[in-house]
Amino acid sequence: MKTGKSSLIRQLPLVAGAFIWLASVWIPTEAQTSLTAQQQAFKERRQQEFEAFQLQRMQKFAAFKAKRNAKLAAFRQRILEQWGEVDVSDQEKIVNYPEPEVKTIVDFENKEIVVNVLHDVNTKVESSRVVAALEALQHVTPEDSSGQGVAVNILKAYAANDTFDDLPALVDTASVEVSEPAITEEDLAKEKALFERQQQQDTIALDMMADRLSQPSPEVSKLQGRLNKMTERTASISINQIKRNQSNQPEQLKNKRITRLTISIKPKELAQRIEEIKPYAKQYAETWQLPMPLIVAVIHTESSFNPLAVSHIPAYGLMQVVPSSAGIDVNDFLHNQRAPLEKEYLFVSQQNVEAGSAYLHILNSRYLRKIDDPMSRLYCAIAAYNTGVGNVAKAFNNGQSGGMSDAVVAKINAMSPDAVYDFLKVNLPYEETRRYLVKVKSRMEKYQNI
């Protein structure tokens, strides 16, 4: 794909195991940048129209998130009251509920599958029910795909091919544990902490959408404040309702038991999972002239190579692309459409890697192009991929909004790359992003020779 006159980036290994981007940036001449009064007026009018469009998008996103957060709270309340615990999919595990009283957890970190069956205290769990739960893993649609996504065989996608050849025999080898479900104060504290983290993620998502505005808008802070208050209220109502229900029905879980059958699995080795995405990483590293280890490191950090990964923002797929922020930039860049990317589109591995890689290219060649040193720009791009350019700029502006202003750029350009990295580690607004930067940099070094 043609990229016009954007940065041309080549990749050279360094002794330290990192990479350097050598950028030859096209600088327009005065004749090329001068506009007639009519052209300037048209440009300003288009920018105003776009910013109105973007603010409208942000308002719709905030309304969508308020409804989604309420739906999430209702789901978690129902599961907690029924099971005495809540398990949902994340980067390290996939959780499937093939029926209301059966929960299957595929835990890649601990290399095991746990089939959980909720039942009356005197009821025996039939092995056929456990086999059926394992069989259900052969046709799992991505979470939040509205049932429209292509079903994925989890067993084949994440485990060695011979692991599940004989499911009944595999169930016979499972270790069995029976526990009594209960809702504790610790469970309620976890629910509260989860929604506090959700508020932070929503704030970051709106920050990233605001990156496309030419200057800070007070409307953004108002949207963030309203959404966070609504999420806080939703969480409070849910937790208080759980407490009331416990008080009214203290024996609800007393006559229930959870039988857990744990089956060890032989997961695909990390190298094998990398090989599956390597062709896409290589293709789009060449297309956008990015270091291939950067793309692989971002995939590892964002999703642990799970193409079905869905976050609560929500972000989707291998590179956790957010349709309403990075997705709009990417859709405009790739397809000339100012609209969010569809989530089903992002569950296709090749398309997701193309989108995530294109966004890294956009960050480097558009939003951060004034940063002179390629390594400094790289560190800022990694952080911006997670938290947005505006929050990267805040790190260099005493936490104040203002975007990637000339003063911020000058401050970055006056620092060495190592100083920029160390400064970001300490001053980025969110701890999550600070950890993210360290992880991606470390994994880039790890994947230098792939």
Short mmCIF file of C-alpha atoms in Angstrom, two decimals:
data_model
loop_
_atom_site.label_atom_id
_atom_site.label_comp_id
_atom_site.label_asym_id
_atom_site.label_seq_id
_atom_site.Cartn_x
_atom_site.Cartn_y
_atom_site.Cartn_z
CA MET A 1 0.00 0.00 0.00
CA LYS A 2 1.30 3.45 -0.84
CA THR A 3 2.01 5.64 2.15
CA GLY A 4 2.65 8.90 0.33
CA LYS A 5 5.48 11.07 1.63
CA SER A 6 5.42 9.86 5.22
CA SER A 7 8.46 8.78 7.24
CA LEU A 8 10.65 6.14 5.71
CA ILE A 9 11.87 3.96 8.55
CA ARG A 10 14.63 1.39 8.49
CA GLN A 11 15.54 -0.98 11.27
CA LEU A 12 19.04 -1.59 12.67
CA PRO A 13 19.93 -3.74 15.70
CA LEU A 14 21.76 -2.04 18.54
CA VAL A 15 24.23 -3.57 20.96
CA ALA A 16 21.70 -3.10 23.76
CA GLY A 17 19.22 -5.28 21.89
CA ALA A 18 16.79 -2.52 21.06
CA PHE A 19 16.09 -1.01 17.64
CA ILE A 20 16.57 2.34 16.06
CA TRP A 21 14.29 3.92 13.53
CA LEU A 22 16.16 6.05 11.02
CA ALA A 23 13.63 8.52 9.70
CA SER A 24 13.84 10.61 6.58
CA VAL A 25 10.97 13.02 7.08
CA TRP A 26 9.60 14.96 4.14
CA ILE A 27 9.66 18.70 4.91
CA PRO A 28 7.34 20.80 2.71
CA THR A 29 8.67 23.98 1.14
CA GLU A 30 7.07 27.36 1.75
CA ALA A 31 5.51 27.29 -1.72
CA GLN A 32 3.99 23.90 -0.97
CA THR A 33 2.51 25.04 2.36
CA SER A 34 1.17 28.46 1.35
CA LEU A 35 -2.60 28.53 0.86
CA THR A 36 -4.90 31.09 -0.65
CA ALA A 37 -7.38 32.75 1.68
CA GLN A 38 -10.14 30.66 0.12
CA GLN A 39 -8.20 27.44 0.59
CA GLN A 40 -7.37 28.35 4.19
CA ALA A 41 -11.02 29.11 4.92
CA PHE A 42 -12.05 25.78 3.40
CA LYS A 43 -9.41 23.95 5.45
CA GLU A 44 -10.57 25.61 8.67
CA ARG A 45 -14.21 24.86 7.89
CA ARG A 46 -13.41 21.19 7.26
CA GLN A 47 -11.49 21.03 10.54
CA GLN A 48 -14.41 22.56 12.43
CA GLU A 49 -16.79 20.08 10.82
CA PHE A 50 -14.52 17.21 11.75
CA GLU A 51 -14.12 18.35 15.34
CA ALA A 52 -17.89 18.64 15.71
CA PHE A 53 -18.15 15.14 14.26
CA GLN A 54 -15.50 13.84 16.68
CA LEU A 55 -17.17 15.39 19.72
CA GLN A 56 -20.44 13.83 18.62
CA ARG A 57 -18.64 10.49 18.36
CA MET A 58 -17.30 10.94 21.86
CA GLN A 59 -20.77 11.71 23.20
CA LYS A 60 -22.12 8.56 21.56
CA PHE A 61 -19.19 6.56 22.93
CA ALA A 62 -19.82 7.85 26.46
CA ALA A 63 -23.51 6.91 26.19
CA PHE A 64 -22.56 3.49 24.82
CA LYS A 65 -20.07 2.92 27.65
CA ALA A 66 -22.59 3.92 30.30
CA LYS A 67 -25.00 1.28 28.97
CA ARG A 68 -22.22 -1.29 28.56
CA ASN A 69 -20.94 -0.72 32.10
CA ALA A 70 -24.47 -1.13 33.46
CA LYS A 71 -24.86 -4.35 31.48
CA LEU A 72 -21.49 -5.58 32.77
CA ALA A 73 -22.49 -4.81 36.36
CA ALA A 74 -25.77 -6.71 35.95
CA PHE A 75 -23.95 -9.69 34.45
CA ARG A 76 -21.33 -9.77 37.19
CA GLN A 77 -24.00 -9.41 39.89
CA ARG A 78 -25.97 -12.32 38.46
CA ILE A 79 -22.89 -14.55 38.20
CA LEU A 80 -21.62 -13.63 41.68
CA GLU A 81 -24.99 -14.31 43.32
CA GLN A 82 -25.36 -17.59 41.47
CA TRP A 83 -21.80 -18.90 41.78
CA GLY A 84 -20.30 -16.99 44.70
CA GLU A 85 -17.47 -15.97 42.34
CA VAL A 86 -17.01 -14.23 39.00
CA ASP A 87 -14.83 -15.46 36.14
CA VAL A 88 -14.63 -13.75 32.75
CA SER A 89 -12.20 -13.99 29.87
CA ASP A 90 -9.01 -11.95 29.88
CA GLN A 91 -5.53 -12.09 28.33
CA GLU A 92 -4.48 -15.24 30.22
CA LYS A 93 -7.69 -17.26 30.11
CA ILE A 94 -10.88 -17.90 28.17
CA VAL A 95 -14.06 -18.49 30.16
CA ASN A 96 -17.04 -20.17 28.53
CA TYR A 97 -20.50 -20.73 30.04
CA PRO A 98 -22.07 -23.46 27.83
CA GLU A 99 -25.00 -23.58 30.27
CA PRO A 100 -25.89 -21.47 33.33
CA GLU A 101 -24.50 -23.97 35.85
CA VAL A 102 -21.41 -25.02 33.90
CA LYS A 103 -18.30 -22.87 33.53
CA THR A 104 -15.17 -23.87 31.62
CA ILE A 105 -11.94 -21.98 32.19
CA VAL A 106 -9.07 -22.44 29.74
CA ASP A 107 -6.09 -21.14 31.72
CA PHE A 108 -3.01 -20.78 29.53
CA GLU A 109 -0.86 -19.32 32.30
CA ASN A 110 -1.36 -22.39 34.54
CA LYS A 111 -1.61 -24.81 31.59
CA GLU A 112 -4.94 -26.30 32.60
CA ILE A 113 -8.64 -26.47 31.82
CA VAL A 114 -11.01 -26.33 34.77
CA VAL A 115 -14.60 -27.46 34.24
CA ASN A 116 -16.76 -26.08 37.06
CA VAL A 117 -20.22 -27.49 37.71
CA LEU A 118 -22.61 -25.78 40.13
CA HIS A 119 -25.05 -28.26 41.66
CA ASP A 120 -27.16 -29.12 44.67
CA VAL A 121 -25.23 -30.46 47.62
CA ASN A 122 -26.41 -34.08 47.20
CA THR A 123 -26.24 -34.20 43.40
CA LYS A 124 -23.55 -36.17 41.60
CA VAL A 125 -21.80 -34.66 38.57
CA GLU A 126 -21.98 -36.93 35.56
CA SER A 127 -18.80 -37.23 33.49
CA SER A 128 -20.88 -36.85 30.30
CA ARG A 129 -21.72 -33.31 31.40
CA VAL A 130 -18.01 -32.51 31.70
CA VAL A 131 -17.30 -34.03 28.29
CA ALA A 132 -20.07 -31.87 26.81
CA ALA A 133 -18.45 -28.77 28.35
CA LEU A 134 -15.13 -29.67 26.69
CA GLU A 135 -16.86 -30.35 23.37
CA ALA A 136 -18.44 -26.89 23.59
CA LEU A 137 -14.92 -25.41 23.42
CA GLN A 138 -14.72 -26.60 19.82
CA HIS A 139 -17.23 -23.93 18.74
CA VAL A 140 -16.68 -20.73 20.70
CA THR A 141 -17.65 -17.40 19.16
CA PRO A 142 -15.68 -14.34 20.23
CA GLU A 143 -17.03 -12.58 23.31
CA ASP A 144 -19.09 -9.50 22.45
CA SER A 145 -19.43 -10.56 18.81
CA SER A 146 -23.26 -10.64 18.94
CA GLY A 147 -23.05 -14.22 17.76
CA GLN A 148 -21.92 -13.06 14.33
CA GLY A 149 -18.25 -13.95 14.67
CA VAL A 150 -16.72 -17.07 13.20
CA ALA A 151 -16.67 -19.89 15.76
CA VAL A 152 -13.19 -20.88 16.93
CA ASN A 153 -12.04 -24.31 18.11
CA ILE A 154 -10.30 -23.31 21.35
CA LEU A 155 -8.87 -26.80 21.80
CA LYS A 156 -7.06 -26.71 18.46
CA ALA A 157 -6.18 -23.03 18.56
CA TYR A 158 -4.33 -23.08 21.86
CA ALA A 159 -3.34 -26.65 22.65
CA ALA A 160 -1.15 -29.30 21.07
CA ASN A 161 -3.16 -31.28 18.52
CA ASP A 162 -3.11 -34.60 20.38
CA THR A 163 -4.22 -33.21 23.75
CA PHE A 164 -7.97 -33.73 23.23
CA ASP A 165 -8.20 -36.81 21.01
CA ASP A 166 -10.13 -38.81 23.66
CA LEU A 167 -12.23 -36.51 25.82
CA PRO A 168 -13.89 -39.16 28.04
CA ALA A 169 -10.49 -40.63 28.88
CA LEU A 170 -9.16 -37.16 29.58
CA VAL A 171 -12.01 -36.47 32.00
CA ASP A 172 -11.21 -39.70 33.86
CA THR A 173 -7.71 -38.36 34.59
CA ALA A 174 -8.96 -35.02 35.97
CA SER A 175 -8.30 -34.04 39.55
CA VAL A 176 -11.55 -33.30 41.41
CA GLU A 177 -12.24 -30.71 44.09
CA VAL A 178 -15.55 -29.80 45.69
CA SER A 179 -16.10 -26.43 47.39
CA GLU A 180 -18.96 -24.51 48.97
CA PRO A 181 -19.67 -21.23 47.21
CA ALA A 182 -19.82 -18.07 49.28
CA ILE A 183 -19.77 -14.31 48.74
CA THR A 184 -17.19 -12.59 50.94
CA GLU A 185 -16.24 -9.00 51.65
CA GLU A 186 -13.14 -9.63 49.56
CA ASP A 187 -15.36 -10.50 46.58
CA LEU A 188 -17.25 -7.22 46.96
CA ALA A 189 -13.98 -5.29 47.27
CA LYS A 190 -12.80 -6.90 44.03
CA GLU A 191 -15.98 -5.80 42.29
CA LYS A 192 -15.48 -2.23 43.48
CA ALA A 193 -11.82 -2.26 42.35
CA LEU A 194 -12.81 -3.62 38.94
CA PHE A 195 -15.19 -0.72 38.31
CA GLU A 196 -12.63 1.80 39.53
CA ARG A 197 -10.24 0.39 36.93
CA GLN A 198 -13.07 0.57 34.39
CA GLN A 199 -13.42 4.29 35.11
CA GLN A 200 -9.71 4.75 34.41
CA GLN A 201 -9.94 2.80 31.14
CA ASP A 202 -12.95 4.85 30.03
CA THR A 203 -11.06 8.06 30.79
CA ILE A 204 -8.10 6.86 28.70
CA ALA A 205 -10.41 5.84 25.84
CA LEU A 206 -11.93 9.33 25.72
CA ASP A 207 -8.45 10.86 25.98
CA MET A 208 -7.40 8.88 22.91
CA MET A 209 -10.47 10.02 20.98
CA ALA A 210 -9.66 13.60 21.98
CA ASP A 211 -6.21 13.29 20.37
CA ARG A 212 -7.80 14.11 17.02
CA LEU A 213 -9.03 17.50 18.23
CA SER A 214 -6.84 20.45 17.31
CA GLN A 215 -6.92 21.78 20.88
CA PRO A 216 -8.23 20.67 24.28
CA SER A 217 -11.99 20.93 24.69
CA PRO A 218 -13.75 21.35 28.06
CA GLU A 219 -16.46 19.05 26.70
CA VAL A 220 -14.04 16.13 27.00
CA SER A 221 -13.56 16.59 30.74
CA LYS A 222 -17.32 16.96 31.19
CA LEU A 223 -17.96 13.71 29.31
CA GLN A 224 -15.34 11.91 31.36
CA GLY A 225 -16.77 13.24 34.61
CA ARG A 226 -20.36 12.28 33.72
CA LEU A 227 -19.37 8.80 32.55
CA ASN A 228 -17.27 8.12 35.65
CA LYS A 229 -20.11 9.23 37.93
CA MET A 230 -22.55 6.97 36.11
CA THR A 231 -20.15 4.02 36.36
CA GLU A 232 -19.58 4.71 40.06
CA ARG A 233 -23.34 4.85 40.63
CA THR A 234 -23.87 1.63 38.64
CA ALA A 235 -21.23 -0.22 40.69
CA SER A 236 -22.60 1.12 43.97
CA ILE A 237 -26.15 0.03 43.12
CA SER A 238 -24.95 -3.44 42.11
CA ILE A 239 -22.84 -4.00 45.23
CA ASN A 240 -25.57 -2.71 47.56
CA GLN A 241 -28.11 -4.95 45.83
CA ILE A 242 -25.86 -7.97 46.38
CA LYS A 243 -25.58 -7.08 50.08
CA ARG A 244 -29.37 -6.73 50.40
CA ASN A 245 -29.98 -10.03 48.64
CA GLN A 246 -27.47 -11.74 50.93
CA SER A 247 -29.26 -10.32 53.94
CA ASN A 248 -32.67 -11.41 52.66
CA GLN A 249 -31.53 -14.86 51.47
CA PRO A 250 -28.57 -15.81 53.65
CA GLU A 251 -28.96 -19.52 52.86
CA GLN A 252 -29.08 -19.11 49.08
CA LEU A 253 -25.67 -20.73 48.46
CA LYS A 254 -25.56 -22.98 51.52
CA ASN A 255 -27.12 -25.92 49.71
CA LYS A 256 -24.95 -25.53 46.62
CA ARG A 257 -21.56 -26.98 45.77
CA ILE A 258 -19.06 -26.37 42.97
CA THR A 259 -17.28 -29.43 41.62
CA ARG A 260 -14.09 -28.47 39.81
CA LEU A 261 -12.43 -30.91 37.47
CA THR A 262 -8.92 -29.80 36.53
CA ILE A 263 -7.29 -31.19 33.41
CA SER A 264 -3.68 -30.46 32.57
CA ILE A 265 -3.15 -29.33 29.00
CA LYS A 266 -0.15 -29.18 26.76
CA PRO A 267 -0.45 -25.69 25.30
CA LYS A 268 1.21 -24.59 22.15
CA GLU A 269 4.68 -23.34 22.88
CA LEU A 270 5.20 -19.59 22.71
CA ALA A 271 7.38 -20.03 19.63
CA GLN A 272 4.55 -21.85 17.86
CA ARG A 273 2.05 -19.13 18.71
CA ILE A 274 4.49 -16.52 17.42
CA GLU A 275 4.92 -18.46 14.17
CA GLU A 276 1.16 -18.26 13.56
CA ILE A 277 1.15 -14.46 13.60
CA LYS A 278 4.67 -13.97 12.25
CA PRO A 279 3.64 -13.75 8.55
CA TYR A 280 1.28 -10.87 9.36
CA ALA A 281 3.81 -9.12 11.58
CA LYS A 282 6.44 -9.43 8.85
CA GLN A 283 4.09 -8.22 6.11
CA TYR A 284 2.94 -5.09 7.93
CA ALA A 285 6.34 -4.32 9.38
CA GLU A 286 7.53 -4.07 5.78
CA THR A 287 4.41 -2.18 4.65
CA TRP A 288 4.67 0.48 7.35
CA GLN A 289 8.45 0.24 7.74
CA LEU A 290 8.25 -0.67 11.42
CA PRO A 291 10.52 -2.95 13.46
CA MET A 292 8.92 -6.38 13.34
CA PRO A 293 9.84 -7.08 17.01
CA LEU A 294 7.76 -4.02 17.95
CA ILE A 295 4.63 -5.51 16.39
CA VAL A 296 5.20 -8.91 18.03
CA ALA A 297 5.95 -7.30 21.39
CA VAL A 298 2.73 -5.25 21.23
CA ILE A 299 0.70 -8.36 20.33
CA HIS A 300 2.24 -10.27 23.24
CA THR A 301 1.58 -7.43 25.69
CA GLU A 302 -1.91 -6.58 24.46
CA SER A 303 -3.44 -10.05 24.09
CA SER A 304 -0.87 -12.78 24.82
CA PHE A 305 -1.45 -13.87 21.19
CA ASN A 306 -5.17 -14.45 21.84
CA PRO A 307 -7.11 -13.41 18.69
CA LEU A 308 -10.39 -13.53 20.65
CA ALA A 309 -9.25 -11.11 23.37
CA VAL A 310 -11.85 -8.51 24.38
CA SER A 311 -11.23 -5.83 27.00
CA HIS A 312 -13.87 -3.85 28.89
CA ILE A 313 -13.04 -0.65 26.96
CA PRO A 314 -13.86 -2.51 24.59
CA ALA A 315 -10.79 -3.28 22.49
CA TYR A 316 -10.60 -6.31 20.24
CA GLY A 317 -8.23 -8.98 18.99
CA LEU A 318 -4.50 -9.51 18.86
CA MET A 319 -3.46 -5.85 19.05
CA GLN A 320 -6.49 -4.72 21.10
CA VAL A 321 -7.68 -2.07 18.68
CA VAL A 322 -10.38 0.26 20.04
CA PRO A 323 -12.88 0.79 17.18
CA SER A 324 -13.95 4.28 18.27
CA SER A 325 -10.49 5.83 18.75
CA ALA A 326 -7.58 4.18 16.94
CA GLY A 327 -10.14 2.38 14.78
CA ILE A 328 -11.39 5.64 13.26
CA ASP A 329 -7.86 6.80 12.45
CA VAL A 330 -7.03 3.44 10.90
CA ASN A 331 -10.28 3.14 8.95
CA ASP A 332 -9.75 6.64 7.55
CA PHE A 333 -6.13 5.84 6.71
CA LEU A 334 -6.70 2.40 5.17
CA HIS A 335 -10.19 2.72 3.68
CA ASN A 336 -10.86 6.47 3.54
CA GLN A 337 -13.84 6.02 5.87
CA ARG A 338 -14.31 8.23 8.94
CA ALA A 339 -16.09 5.56 10.95
CA PRO A 340 -15.15 3.01 13.62
CA LEU A 341 -13.86 -0.36 12.51
CA GLU A 342 -16.35 -3.17 13.08
CA LYS A 343 -15.51 -5.55 15.93
CA GLU A 344 -16.03 -8.62 13.71
CA TYR A 345 -13.42 -7.15 11.35
CA LEU A 346 -10.97 -6.97 14.25
CA PHE A 347 -11.44 -10.62 15.23
CA VAL A 348 -9.75 -11.62 11.94
CA SER A 349 -6.08 -11.96 12.87
CA GLN A 350 -4.55 -10.56 9.67
CA GLN A 351 -6.89 -7.56 9.62
CA ASN A 352 -6.24 -6.87 13.29
CA VAL A 353 -2.46 -6.90 12.85
CA GLU A 354 -2.82 -4.65 9.82
CA ALA A 355 -4.94 -2.20 11.83
CA GLY A 356 -2.67 -2.18 14.88
CA SER A 357 0.46 -1.81 12.77
CA ALA A 358 -1.12 0.98 10.75
CA TYR A 359 -1.93 2.82 13.97
CA LEU A 360 1.70 2.54 15.13
CA HIS A 361 2.66 4.02 11.76
CA ILE A 362 0.14 6.86 12.21
CA LEU A 363 1.49 7.64 15.66
CA ASN A 364 5.05 7.73 14.37
CA SER A 365 4.50 9.59 11.12
CA ARG A 366 1.68 11.96 12.08
CA TYR A 367 1.13 12.64 15.77
CA LEU A 368 4.75 12.33 16.91
CA ARG A 369 6.56 13.34 13.72
CA LYS A 370 8.17 16.44 15.29
CA ILE A 371 10.16 14.37 17.78
CA ASP A 372 13.63 14.28 16.26
CA ASP A 373 15.30 11.25 17.81
CA PRO A 374 13.87 7.97 16.45
CA MET A 375 14.28 6.11 19.76
CA SER A 376 12.61 8.91 21.71
CA ARG A 377 9.78 8.82 19.18
CA LEU A 378 9.58 5.04 19.53
CA TYR A 379 9.17 5.20 23.31
CA CYS A 380 6.49 7.87 22.97
CA ALA A 381 4.69 5.81 20.29
CA ILE A 382 4.62 2.72 22.52
CA ALA A 383 3.13 4.72 25.39
CA ALA A 384 0.68 6.51 23.07
CA TYR A 385 -0.54 3.17 21.68
CA ASN A 386 -1.75 2.36 25.18
CA THR A 387 -2.87 5.73 26.53
CA GLY A 388 -3.07 8.23 23.66
CA VAL A 389 -0.80 11.07 22.53
CA GLY A 390 -2.47 13.55 24.85
CA ASN A 391 -1.50 11.58 27.94
CA VAL A 392 2.07 11.23 26.66
CA ALA A 393 2.19 15.01 26.27
CA LYS A 394 0.83 15.44 29.81
CA ALA A 395 3.84 13.51 31.13
CA PHE A 396 6.10 16.28 29.81
CA ASN A 397 3.77 19.14 30.76
CA ASN A 398 3.36 18.63 34.52
CA GLY A 399 0.13 16.69 33.98
CA GLN A 400 -1.53 19.56 32.15
CA SER A 401 -3.50 19.18 28.92
CA GLY A 402 -2.30 20.91 25.80
CA GLY A 403 -1.41 18.16 23.38
CA MET A 404 1.90 17.66 21.63
CA SER A 405 2.68 21.38 21.61
CA ASP A 406 5.92 22.93 20.39
CA ALA A 407 6.99 23.40 24.03
CA VAL A 408 6.42 19.70 24.79
CA VAL A 409 8.26 18.64 21.65
CA ALA A 410 11.15 20.95 22.49
CA LYS A 411 11.40 19.39 25.95
CA ILE A 412 11.48 15.88 24.48
CA ASN A 413 14.02 16.87 21.82
CA ALA A 414 16.32 18.30 24.48
CA MET A 415 16.48 14.92 26.22
CA SER A 416 18.41 11.78 25.33
CA PRO A 417 16.34 8.70 24.39
CA ASP A 418 17.25 6.99 27.67
CA ALA A 419 16.15 10.11 29.56
CA VAL A 420 12.85 10.16 27.65
CA TYR A 421 12.24 6.50 28.52
CA ASP A 422 13.06 7.03 32.21
CA PHE A 423 10.92 10.18 32.31
CA LEU A 424 7.94 8.36 30.82
CA LYS A 425 8.32 5.50 33.31
CA VAL A 426 7.90 7.96 36.18
CA ASN A 427 5.58 10.64 34.79
CA LEU A 428 3.00 8.96 32.55
CA PRO A 429 -0.42 9.64 34.13
CA TYR A 430 -1.38 5.98 34.64
CA GLU A 431 0.51 3.12 36.28
CA GLU A 432 -0.91 0.72 33.69
CA THR A 433 0.81 2.65 30.89
CA ARG A 434 4.07 2.87 32.80
CA ARG A 435 4.10 -0.94 33.16
CA TYR A 436 3.03 -1.31 29.53
CA LEU A 437 6.01 0.69 28.24
CA VAL A 438 8.46 -1.43 30.24
CA LYS A 439 6.88 -4.69 29.05
CA VAL A 440 6.89 -3.76 25.36
CA LYS A 441 10.48 -2.52 25.45
CA SER A 442 11.62 -5.69 27.21
CA ARG A 443 9.77 -7.93 24.77
CA MET A 444 11.15 -6.04 21.77
CA GLU A 445 14.63 -6.96 22.98
CA LYS A 446 13.49 -10.56 23.53
CA TYR A 447 12.14 -10.83 19.98
CA GLN A 448 15.06 -9.07 18.29
CA ASN A 449 16.13 -12.12 16.30
CA ILE A 450 12.78 -13.60 15.28
#
